[in-house]
Coordinates of C-alpha atoms in Angstrom, one line a residue:
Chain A
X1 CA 6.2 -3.3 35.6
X2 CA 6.4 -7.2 34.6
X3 CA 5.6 -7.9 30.9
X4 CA 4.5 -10.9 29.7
X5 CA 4.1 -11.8 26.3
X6 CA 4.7 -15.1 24.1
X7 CA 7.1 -13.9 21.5
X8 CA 7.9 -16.8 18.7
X9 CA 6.0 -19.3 20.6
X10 CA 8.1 -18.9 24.1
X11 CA 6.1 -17.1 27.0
X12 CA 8.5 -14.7 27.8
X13 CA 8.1 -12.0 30.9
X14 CA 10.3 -9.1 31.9
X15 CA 10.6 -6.1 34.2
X16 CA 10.3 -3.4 32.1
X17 CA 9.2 0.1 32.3
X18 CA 6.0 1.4 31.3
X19 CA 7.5 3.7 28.6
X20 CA 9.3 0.8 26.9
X21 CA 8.8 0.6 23.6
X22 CA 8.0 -3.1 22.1
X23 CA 11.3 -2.7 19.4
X24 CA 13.7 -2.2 22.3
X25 CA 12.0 -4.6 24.7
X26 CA 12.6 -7.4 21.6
X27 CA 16.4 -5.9 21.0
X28 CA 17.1 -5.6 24.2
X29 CA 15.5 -6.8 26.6
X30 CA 15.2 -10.1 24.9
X31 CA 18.1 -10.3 22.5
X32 CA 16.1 -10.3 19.5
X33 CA 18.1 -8.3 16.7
X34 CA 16.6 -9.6 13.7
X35 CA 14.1 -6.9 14.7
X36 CA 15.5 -3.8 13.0
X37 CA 15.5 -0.1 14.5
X38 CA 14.8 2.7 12.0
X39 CA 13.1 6.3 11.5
X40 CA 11.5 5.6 15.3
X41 CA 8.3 7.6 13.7
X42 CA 6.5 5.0 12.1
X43 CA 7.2 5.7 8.7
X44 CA 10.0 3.6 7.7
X45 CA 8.8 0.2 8.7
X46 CA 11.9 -2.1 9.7
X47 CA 10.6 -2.4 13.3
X48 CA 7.8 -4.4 11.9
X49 CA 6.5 -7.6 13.8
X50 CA 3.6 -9.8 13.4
X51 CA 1.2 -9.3 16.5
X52 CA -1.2 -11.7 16.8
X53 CA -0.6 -12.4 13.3
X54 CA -0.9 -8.7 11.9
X55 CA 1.9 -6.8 10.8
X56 CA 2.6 -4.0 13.7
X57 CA 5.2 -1.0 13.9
X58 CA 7.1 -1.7 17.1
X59 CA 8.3 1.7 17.5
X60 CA 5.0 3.1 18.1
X61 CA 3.6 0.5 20.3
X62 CA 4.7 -0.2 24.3
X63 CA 5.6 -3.4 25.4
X64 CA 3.1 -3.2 28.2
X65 CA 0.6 -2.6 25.6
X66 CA 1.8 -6.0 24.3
X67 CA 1.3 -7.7 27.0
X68 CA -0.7 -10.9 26.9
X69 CA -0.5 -11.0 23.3
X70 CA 1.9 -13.3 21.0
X71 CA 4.5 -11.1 18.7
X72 CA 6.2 -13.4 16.0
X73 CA 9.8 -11.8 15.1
X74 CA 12.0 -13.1 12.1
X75 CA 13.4 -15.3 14.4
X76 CA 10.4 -17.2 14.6
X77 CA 9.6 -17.4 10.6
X78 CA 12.2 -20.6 9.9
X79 CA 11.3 -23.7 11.6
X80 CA 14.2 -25.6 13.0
X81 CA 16.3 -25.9 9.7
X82 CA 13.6 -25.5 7.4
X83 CA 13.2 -22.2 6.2
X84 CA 9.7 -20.1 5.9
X85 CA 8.7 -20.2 2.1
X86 CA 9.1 -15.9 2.1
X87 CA 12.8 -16.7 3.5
X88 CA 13.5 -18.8 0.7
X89 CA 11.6 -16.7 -1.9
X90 CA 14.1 -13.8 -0.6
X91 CA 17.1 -16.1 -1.4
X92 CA 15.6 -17.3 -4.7
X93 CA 14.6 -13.8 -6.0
X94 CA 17.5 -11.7 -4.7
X95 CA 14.7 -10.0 -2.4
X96 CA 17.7 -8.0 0.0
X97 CA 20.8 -5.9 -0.7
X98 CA 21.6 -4.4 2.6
X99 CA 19.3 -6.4 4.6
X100 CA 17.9 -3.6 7.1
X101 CA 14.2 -3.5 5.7
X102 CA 14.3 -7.4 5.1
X103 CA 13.1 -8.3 8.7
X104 CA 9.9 -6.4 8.4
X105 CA 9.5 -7.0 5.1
X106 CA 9.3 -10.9 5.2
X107 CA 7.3 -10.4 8.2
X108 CA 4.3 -8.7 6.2
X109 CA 5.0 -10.9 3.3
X110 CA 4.3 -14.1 6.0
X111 CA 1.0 -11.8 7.3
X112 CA -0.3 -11.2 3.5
X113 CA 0.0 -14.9 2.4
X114 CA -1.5 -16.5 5.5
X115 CA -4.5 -14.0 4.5
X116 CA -4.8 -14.3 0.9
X117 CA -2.5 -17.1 -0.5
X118 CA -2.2 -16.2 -4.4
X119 CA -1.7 -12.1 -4.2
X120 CA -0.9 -10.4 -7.3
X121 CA 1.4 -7.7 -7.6
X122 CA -0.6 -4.8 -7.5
X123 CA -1.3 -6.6 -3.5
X124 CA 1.4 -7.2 -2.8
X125 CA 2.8 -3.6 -3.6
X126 CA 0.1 -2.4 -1.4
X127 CA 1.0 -4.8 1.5
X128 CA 4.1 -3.6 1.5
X129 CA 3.4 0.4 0.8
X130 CA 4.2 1.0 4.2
X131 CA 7.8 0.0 4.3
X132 CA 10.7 1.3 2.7
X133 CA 13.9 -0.4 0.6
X134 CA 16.2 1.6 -0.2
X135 CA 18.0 -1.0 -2.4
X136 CA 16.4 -2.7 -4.3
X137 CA 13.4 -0.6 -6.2
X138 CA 11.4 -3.0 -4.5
X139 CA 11.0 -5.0 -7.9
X140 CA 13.0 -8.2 -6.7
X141 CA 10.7 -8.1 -3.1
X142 CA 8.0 -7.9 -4.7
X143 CA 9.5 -11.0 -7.1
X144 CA 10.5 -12.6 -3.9
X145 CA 7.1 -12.6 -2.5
X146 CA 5.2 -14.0 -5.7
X147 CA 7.9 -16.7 -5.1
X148 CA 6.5 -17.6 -1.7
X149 CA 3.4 -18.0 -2.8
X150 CA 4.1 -20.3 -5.7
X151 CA 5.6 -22.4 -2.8
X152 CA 3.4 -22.7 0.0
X153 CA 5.5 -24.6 2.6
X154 CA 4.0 -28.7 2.3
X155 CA 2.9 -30.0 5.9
X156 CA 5.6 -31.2 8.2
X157 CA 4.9 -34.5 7.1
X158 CA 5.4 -34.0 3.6
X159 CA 8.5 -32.2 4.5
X160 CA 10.0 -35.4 6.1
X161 CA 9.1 -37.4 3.8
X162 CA 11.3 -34.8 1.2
X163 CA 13.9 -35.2 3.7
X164 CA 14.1 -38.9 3.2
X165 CA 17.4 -39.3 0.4
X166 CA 16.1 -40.3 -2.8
Chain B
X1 CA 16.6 7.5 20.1
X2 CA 12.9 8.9 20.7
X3 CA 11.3 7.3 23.8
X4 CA 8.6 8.8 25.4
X5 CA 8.9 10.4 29.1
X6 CA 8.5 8.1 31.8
X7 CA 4.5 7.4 32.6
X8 CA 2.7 5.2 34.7
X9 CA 0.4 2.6 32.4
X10 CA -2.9 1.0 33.3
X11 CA -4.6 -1.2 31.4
X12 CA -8.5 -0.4 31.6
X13 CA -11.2 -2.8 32.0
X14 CA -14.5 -1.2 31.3
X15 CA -16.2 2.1 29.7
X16 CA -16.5 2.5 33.5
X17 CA -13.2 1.7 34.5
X18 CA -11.6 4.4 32.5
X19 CA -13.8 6.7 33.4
X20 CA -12.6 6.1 36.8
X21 CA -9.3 6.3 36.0
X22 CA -9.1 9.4 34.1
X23 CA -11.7 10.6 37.3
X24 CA -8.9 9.3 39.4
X25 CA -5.7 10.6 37.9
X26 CA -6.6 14.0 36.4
X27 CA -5.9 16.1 33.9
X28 CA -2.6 14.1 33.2
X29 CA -4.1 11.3 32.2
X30 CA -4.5 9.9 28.6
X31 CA -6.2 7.8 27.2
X32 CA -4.4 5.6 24.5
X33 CA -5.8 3.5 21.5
X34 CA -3.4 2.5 18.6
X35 CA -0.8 5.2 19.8
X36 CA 0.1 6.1 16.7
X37 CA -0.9 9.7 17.4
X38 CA -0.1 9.7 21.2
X39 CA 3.0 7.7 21.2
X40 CA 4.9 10.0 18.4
X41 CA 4.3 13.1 20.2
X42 CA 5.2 11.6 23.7
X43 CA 8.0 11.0 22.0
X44 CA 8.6 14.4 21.0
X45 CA 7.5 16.0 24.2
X46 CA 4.4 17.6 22.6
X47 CA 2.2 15.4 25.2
X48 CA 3.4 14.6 28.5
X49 CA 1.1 12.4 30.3
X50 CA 1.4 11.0 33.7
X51 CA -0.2 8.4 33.0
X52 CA -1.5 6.4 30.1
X53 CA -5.3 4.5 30.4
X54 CA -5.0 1.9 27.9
X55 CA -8.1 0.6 26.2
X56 CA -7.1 -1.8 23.4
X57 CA -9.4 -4.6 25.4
X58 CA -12.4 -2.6 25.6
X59 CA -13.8 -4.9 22.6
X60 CA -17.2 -3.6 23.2
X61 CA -15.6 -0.4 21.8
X62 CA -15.0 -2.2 18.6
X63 CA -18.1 -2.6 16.3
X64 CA -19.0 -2.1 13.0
X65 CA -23.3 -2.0 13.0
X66 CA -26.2 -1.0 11.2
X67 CA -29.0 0.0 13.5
X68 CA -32.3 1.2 12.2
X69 CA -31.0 4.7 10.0
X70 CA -28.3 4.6 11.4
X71 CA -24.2 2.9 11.6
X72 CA -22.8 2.7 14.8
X73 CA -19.0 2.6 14.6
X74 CA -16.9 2.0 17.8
X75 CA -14.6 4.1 18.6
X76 CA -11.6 1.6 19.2
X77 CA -12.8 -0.1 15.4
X78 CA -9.4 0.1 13.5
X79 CA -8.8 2.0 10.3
X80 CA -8.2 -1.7 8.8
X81 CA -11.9 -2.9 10.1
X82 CA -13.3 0.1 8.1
X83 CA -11.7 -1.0 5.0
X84 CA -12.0 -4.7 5.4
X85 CA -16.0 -3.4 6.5
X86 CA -18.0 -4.6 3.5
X87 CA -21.2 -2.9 4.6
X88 CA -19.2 0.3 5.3
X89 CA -18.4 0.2 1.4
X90 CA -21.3 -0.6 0.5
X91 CA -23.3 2.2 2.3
X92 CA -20.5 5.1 2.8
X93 CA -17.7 4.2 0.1
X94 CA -16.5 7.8 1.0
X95 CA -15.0 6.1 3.7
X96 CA -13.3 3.5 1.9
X97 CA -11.7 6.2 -0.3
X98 CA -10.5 8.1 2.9
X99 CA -9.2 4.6 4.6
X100 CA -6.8 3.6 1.3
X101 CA -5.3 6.8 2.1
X102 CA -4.4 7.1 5.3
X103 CA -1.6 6.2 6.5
X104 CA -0.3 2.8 5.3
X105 CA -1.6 -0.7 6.1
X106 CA 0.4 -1.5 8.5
X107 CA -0.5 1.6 10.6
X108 CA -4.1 1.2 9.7
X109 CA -3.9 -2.5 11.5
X110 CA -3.2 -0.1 15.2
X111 CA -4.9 3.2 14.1
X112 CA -8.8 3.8 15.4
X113 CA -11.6 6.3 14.3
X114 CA -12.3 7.5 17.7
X115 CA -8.1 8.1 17.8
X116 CA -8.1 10.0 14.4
X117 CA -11.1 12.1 15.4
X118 CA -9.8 12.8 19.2
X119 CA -6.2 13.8 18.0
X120 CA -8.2 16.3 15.7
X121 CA -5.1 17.2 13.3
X122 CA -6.2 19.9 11.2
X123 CA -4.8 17.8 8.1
X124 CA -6.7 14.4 9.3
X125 CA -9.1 12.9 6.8
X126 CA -11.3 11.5 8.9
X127 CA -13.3 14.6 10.0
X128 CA -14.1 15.8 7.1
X129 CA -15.3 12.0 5.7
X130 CA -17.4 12.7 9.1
X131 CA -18.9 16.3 8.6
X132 CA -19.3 15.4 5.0
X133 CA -21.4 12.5 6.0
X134 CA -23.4 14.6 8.9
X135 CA -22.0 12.1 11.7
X136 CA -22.7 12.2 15.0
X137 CA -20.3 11.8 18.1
X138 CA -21.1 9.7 21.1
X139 CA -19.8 11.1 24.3
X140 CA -19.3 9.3 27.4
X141 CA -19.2 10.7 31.4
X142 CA -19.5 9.2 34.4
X143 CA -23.0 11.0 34.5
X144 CA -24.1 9.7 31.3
X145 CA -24.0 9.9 27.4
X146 CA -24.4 12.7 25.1
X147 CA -24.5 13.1 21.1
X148 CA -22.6 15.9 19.5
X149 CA -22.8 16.8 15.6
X150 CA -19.2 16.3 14.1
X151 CA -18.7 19.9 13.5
X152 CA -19.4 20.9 16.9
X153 CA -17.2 18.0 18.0
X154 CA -14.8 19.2 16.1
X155 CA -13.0 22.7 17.4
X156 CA -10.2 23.2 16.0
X157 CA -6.7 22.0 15.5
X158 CA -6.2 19.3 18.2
X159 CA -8.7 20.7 20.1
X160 CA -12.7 18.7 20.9
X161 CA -15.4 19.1 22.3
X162 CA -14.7 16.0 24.3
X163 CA -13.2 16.6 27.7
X164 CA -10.5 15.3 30.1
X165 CA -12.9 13.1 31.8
X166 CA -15.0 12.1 29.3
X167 CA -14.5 9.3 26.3
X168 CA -15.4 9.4 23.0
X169 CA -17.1 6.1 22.8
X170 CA -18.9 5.7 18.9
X171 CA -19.3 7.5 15.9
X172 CA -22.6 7.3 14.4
X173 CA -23.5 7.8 10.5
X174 CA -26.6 8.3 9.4
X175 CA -27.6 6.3 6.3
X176 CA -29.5 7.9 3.3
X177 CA -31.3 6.4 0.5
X178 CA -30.1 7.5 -3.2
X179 CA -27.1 8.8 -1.6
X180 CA -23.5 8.5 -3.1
X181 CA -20.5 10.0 -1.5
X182 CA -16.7 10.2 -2.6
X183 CA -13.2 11.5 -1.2
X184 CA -10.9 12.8 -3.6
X185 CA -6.6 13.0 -1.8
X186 CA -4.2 14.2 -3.2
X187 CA -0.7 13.4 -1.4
X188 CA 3.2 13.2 -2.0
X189 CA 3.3 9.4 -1.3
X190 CA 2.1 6.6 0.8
X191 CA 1.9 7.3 4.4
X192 CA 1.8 10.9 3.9
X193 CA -0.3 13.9 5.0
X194 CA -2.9 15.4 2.4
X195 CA -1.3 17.9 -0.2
X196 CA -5.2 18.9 -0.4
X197 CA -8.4 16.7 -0.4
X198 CA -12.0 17.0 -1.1
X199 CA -15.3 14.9 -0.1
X200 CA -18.6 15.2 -1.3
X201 CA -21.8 13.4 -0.4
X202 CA -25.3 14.0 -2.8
X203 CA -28.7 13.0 -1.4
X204 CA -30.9 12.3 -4.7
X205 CA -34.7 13.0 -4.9
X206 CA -36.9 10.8 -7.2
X207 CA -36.9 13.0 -10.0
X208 CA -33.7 12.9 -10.6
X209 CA -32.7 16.5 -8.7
X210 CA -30.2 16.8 -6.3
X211 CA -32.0 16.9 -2.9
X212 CA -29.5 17.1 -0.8
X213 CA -25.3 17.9 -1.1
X214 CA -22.5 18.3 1.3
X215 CA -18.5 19.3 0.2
X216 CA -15.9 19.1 2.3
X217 CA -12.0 19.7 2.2
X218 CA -8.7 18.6 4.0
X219 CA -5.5 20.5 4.2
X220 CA -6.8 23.0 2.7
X221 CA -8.0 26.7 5.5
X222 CA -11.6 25.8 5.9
X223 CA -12.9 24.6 9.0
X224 CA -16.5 22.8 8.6
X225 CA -18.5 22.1 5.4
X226 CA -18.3 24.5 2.2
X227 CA -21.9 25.6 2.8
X228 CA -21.9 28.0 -0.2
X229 CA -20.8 25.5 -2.7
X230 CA -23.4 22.5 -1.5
X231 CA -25.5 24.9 -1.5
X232 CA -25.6 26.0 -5.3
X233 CA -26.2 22.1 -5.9
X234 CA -29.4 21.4 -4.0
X235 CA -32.5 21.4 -5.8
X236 CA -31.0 21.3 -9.3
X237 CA -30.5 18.4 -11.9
X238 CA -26.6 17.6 -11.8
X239 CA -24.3 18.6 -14.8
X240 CA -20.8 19.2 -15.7
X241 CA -21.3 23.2 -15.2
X242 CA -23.2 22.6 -12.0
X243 CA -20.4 20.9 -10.6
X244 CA -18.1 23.7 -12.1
X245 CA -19.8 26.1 -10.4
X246 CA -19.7 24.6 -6.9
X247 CA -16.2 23.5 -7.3
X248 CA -15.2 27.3 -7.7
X249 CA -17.1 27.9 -4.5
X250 CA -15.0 25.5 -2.8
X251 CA -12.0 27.1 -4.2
X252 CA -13.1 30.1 -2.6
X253 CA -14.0 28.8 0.8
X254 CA -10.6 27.1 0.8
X255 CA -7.8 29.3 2.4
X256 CA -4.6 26.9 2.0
X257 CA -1.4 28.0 3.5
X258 CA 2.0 27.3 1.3
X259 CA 4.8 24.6 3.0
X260 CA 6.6 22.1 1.8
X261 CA 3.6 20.4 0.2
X262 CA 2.9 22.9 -2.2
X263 CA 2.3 26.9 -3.2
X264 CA -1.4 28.6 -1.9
X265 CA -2.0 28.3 -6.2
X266 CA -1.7 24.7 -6.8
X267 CA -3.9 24.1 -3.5
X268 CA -6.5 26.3 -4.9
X269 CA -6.3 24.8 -7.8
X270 CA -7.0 21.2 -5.8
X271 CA -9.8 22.5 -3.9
X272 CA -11.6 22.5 -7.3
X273 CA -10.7 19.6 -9.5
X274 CA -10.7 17.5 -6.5
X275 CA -14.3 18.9 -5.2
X276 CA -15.1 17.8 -9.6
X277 CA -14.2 14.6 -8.9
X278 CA -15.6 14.0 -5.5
X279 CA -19.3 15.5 -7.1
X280 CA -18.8 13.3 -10.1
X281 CA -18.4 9.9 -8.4
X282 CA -20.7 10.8 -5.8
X283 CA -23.6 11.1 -8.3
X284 CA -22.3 7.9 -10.2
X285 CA -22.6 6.0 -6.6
X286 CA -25.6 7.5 -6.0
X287 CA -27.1 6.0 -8.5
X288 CA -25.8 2.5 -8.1
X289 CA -27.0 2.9 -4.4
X290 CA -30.9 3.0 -5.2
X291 CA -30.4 0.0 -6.9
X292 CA -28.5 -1.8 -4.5
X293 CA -30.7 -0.6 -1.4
X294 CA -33.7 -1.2 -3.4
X295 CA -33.0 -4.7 -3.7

């Protein structure tokens, strides 16, 4: 059946079959990797993707399902060279060892500020209850994510204008 | 990799619609909400649909209302709108306890009502939230509507009164004055089933007596209401050893099973201090809830 979703912005439409799931029709179908594959049972949470702006399990939901609807993955958090404030606050903080639950993990971080701007830990910690690190004892995402919202990203204008050599 | 069997998918556009469709297709038809029941068990070859009716754009399916005596809650509302729900708090805080426990949030942004109540897993906290709160099931067929109490609705594991070519199309509480309800869980960590839980609803009469009690339990062997233990409740002025008493009731109605969540003692022993605590902040809401109402 033909998909058609707009995935980071992009309409993007595909033959796909009714069974396939909305992780492997973003790896796959679309090239998408930053997209992680995990536990496939809904429990681990690396498969994570922001559907119409709330954070989703991609193993448990069919592309078809998606269709008509706009998924942002990881690839879509930066814009052009300018990174997402959670991207940054993963860098700053040391929010990733291995990586793998990074993806989904920035992705509800992006989903919980554009809700509630100034979330304190104990939020944050629930936010993100339904994902697992295995790394870092969560501490330093958490650290990360407190560090994205103490730097909202300025306008694109303002961000220019920063741009300009002092 | 887990995928499900190959289906055929159709997305429904209308109450009507789907009851066409599931008219149309048969017995191996599905219906599917969030999926987060369906979809891992498809996956696992428990269910095997030929086809899957999709109703995610059925928004008429999605409300949270009050309505004379009564909320109306649609079956397709999300585990999330409950929780976000500030009247649903407000008059039925049980189910805000229930809702911060089920699951995660991320789940809980796909997850529906009418899904948790349909898939009827005999460890799901949502039906005894329901029976504890005397809810009532709407029922839709292409010949009408009918109401079914939640414990009739209810038949046992995986198993409703709702059939192949019907949907299950609201859940309706009713609302009480000087009533306080609570749900006590118990679980291993986020995102996991109950070890054991325990609601409890109280209906207060002016003079300060309990006029009117409910307990309930998850995970634990009992089907339906502890009748015995609400029972010892009604009619009397609450108290510590009041409480005592009907917890032990509970303990006895429960029949828990030992697995990996714990020996039959320790569930027991949850069946009672969690039916304690569910009594004991019922009453303390109940209280706030004249107040609030009243005003």
């Amino acid at each position: 059946m033909q998909v058609t979703m707009t995935v980071n912005g992009t309409e993007v439409t595909r033959d796909v079959e009714p069974r396939r799931l909305l992780v492997h029709y973003l790896r796959e179908d679309l090239g998408l990797t930053g997209t992680h594959w995990g536990c496939d049972t809904s429990n681990c949470g690396v498969c994570v993707v922001l559907v119409d702006g709330e954070p989703v399990k991609s193993c448990t939901q069919l592309a078809a399902m998606t269709a008509g609807h706009e998924v942002r993955t990881v690839e879509g958090l930066a814009e052009g060279a300018t990174l997402d404030p959670v991207q940054q606050g993963f860098m700053e903080e040391h929010g990733l060892q291995c990586g793998f639950c990074t993806p989904g993990m920035m992705l509800t971080a992006r989903a919980l500020l554009d809700r509630e701007p100034d979330p304190d830990e104990d939020v944050i910690r629930e936010a993100i209850s339904g994902q697992i690190c295995r790394c870092t004892g969560y501490a330093t995402i958490v650290r990360s994510i407190r560090w994205a919202a103490e730097h909202p990203a300025t306008t694109s204008d303002d961000a220019a204008a920063q741009e300009v050599p002092a | 990799m887990q995928v499900p069997a190959p289906f055929d998918y159709v997305r429904a556009t209308s109450v009507d619609n789907v009851l066409e469709l599931l008219e149309r297709h048969g017995p191996e038809s599905r219906v599917i909400a969030g999926g987060h029941s369906l979809l891992p068990m498809m996956k696992l070859r428990l269910a095997r649909p030929e086809w899957l009716i999709d109703i995610n754009d059925l928004t008429e399916l999605r409300h949270i209302t009050v309505d004379g005596d009564w909320l109306r809650v649609g079956a397709l509302t999300r585990h999330a709108d409950l929780l976000a729900s500030e009247v649903v708090g407000r008059l039925f805080p049980m189910v805000h306890d229930a809702e911060k426990v089920i699951a995660d949030p991320v789940v809980r942004n796909r997850g529906t009502i009418g899904g948790s109540l349909g898939q009827a897993d005999p460890a799901e906290d949502l039906t005894t939230v329901c029976d504890v709160l005397r809810a009532q099931v709407f029922i839709t067929a292409r010949g009408g509507e009918r109401t079914v109490d939640i414990h009739q609705f209810h038949r046992g594991p995986y198993e409703t009164a709702c059939e192949q070519h019907e949907l299950l199309t609201e859940i309706r509480f009713p609302i009480g004055v000087r009533q306080g309800s609570a749900y006590e869980k118990v679980e291993r960590r986020v995102g996991d089933w109950a070890v054991g839980a325990a609601g409890a609803a109280l209906w207060m009469a002016e003079d300060g007596t309990i006029a009117d009690a409910t307990i309930g339990l998850t995970a634990l062997g009992l089907e339906g209401l502890a009748v015995d233990a609400a029972a010892v409740l009604v009619g009397q002025r609450p108290s510590e050893d009041l409480f005592a008493e009907a917890a032990d009731l509970a303990r006895a109605a429960s029949s828990p099973i030992e697995d990996q969540r714990g020996p039959v003692d320790y569930k027991r022993h949850l069946a009672s201090e969690l039916t304690v605590r569910a009594l004991t902040k019922a009453l303390d809401r109940a209280a706030h809830s004249t107040a609030v109402q009243g005003g």
